[in-house]
Coordinates of C-alpha atoms in Angstrom, one line a residue:
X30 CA 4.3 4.5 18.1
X31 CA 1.1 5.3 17.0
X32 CA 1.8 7.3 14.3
X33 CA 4.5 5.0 12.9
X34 CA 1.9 2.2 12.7
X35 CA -0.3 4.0 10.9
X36 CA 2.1 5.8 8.3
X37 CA 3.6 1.9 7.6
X38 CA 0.4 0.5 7.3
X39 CA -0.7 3.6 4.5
X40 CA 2.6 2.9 2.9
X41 CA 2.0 -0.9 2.3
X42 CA -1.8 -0.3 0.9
X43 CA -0.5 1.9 -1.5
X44 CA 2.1 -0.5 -2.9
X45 CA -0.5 -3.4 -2.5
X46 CA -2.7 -0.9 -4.7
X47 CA -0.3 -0.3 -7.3
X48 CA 0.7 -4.3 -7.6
X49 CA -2.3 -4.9 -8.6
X50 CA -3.4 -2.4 -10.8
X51 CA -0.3 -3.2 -13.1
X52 CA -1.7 -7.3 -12.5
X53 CA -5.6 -6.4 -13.6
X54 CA -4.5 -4.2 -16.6
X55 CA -3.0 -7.2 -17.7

């Protein structure tokens, strides 16, 4: 369980990270 939360959590920061970079390149 733990390790589940914690590799879904990494996976939405990086595509959180990567939305916005596109968005402040802008």
């Amino acid at each position: 369980m733990f390790q589940t939360h914690s590799h879904r959590q990494g996976s939405i920061e990086l595509v959180n990270i990567e939305d916005l970079v596109p968005q402040d390149h802008l």
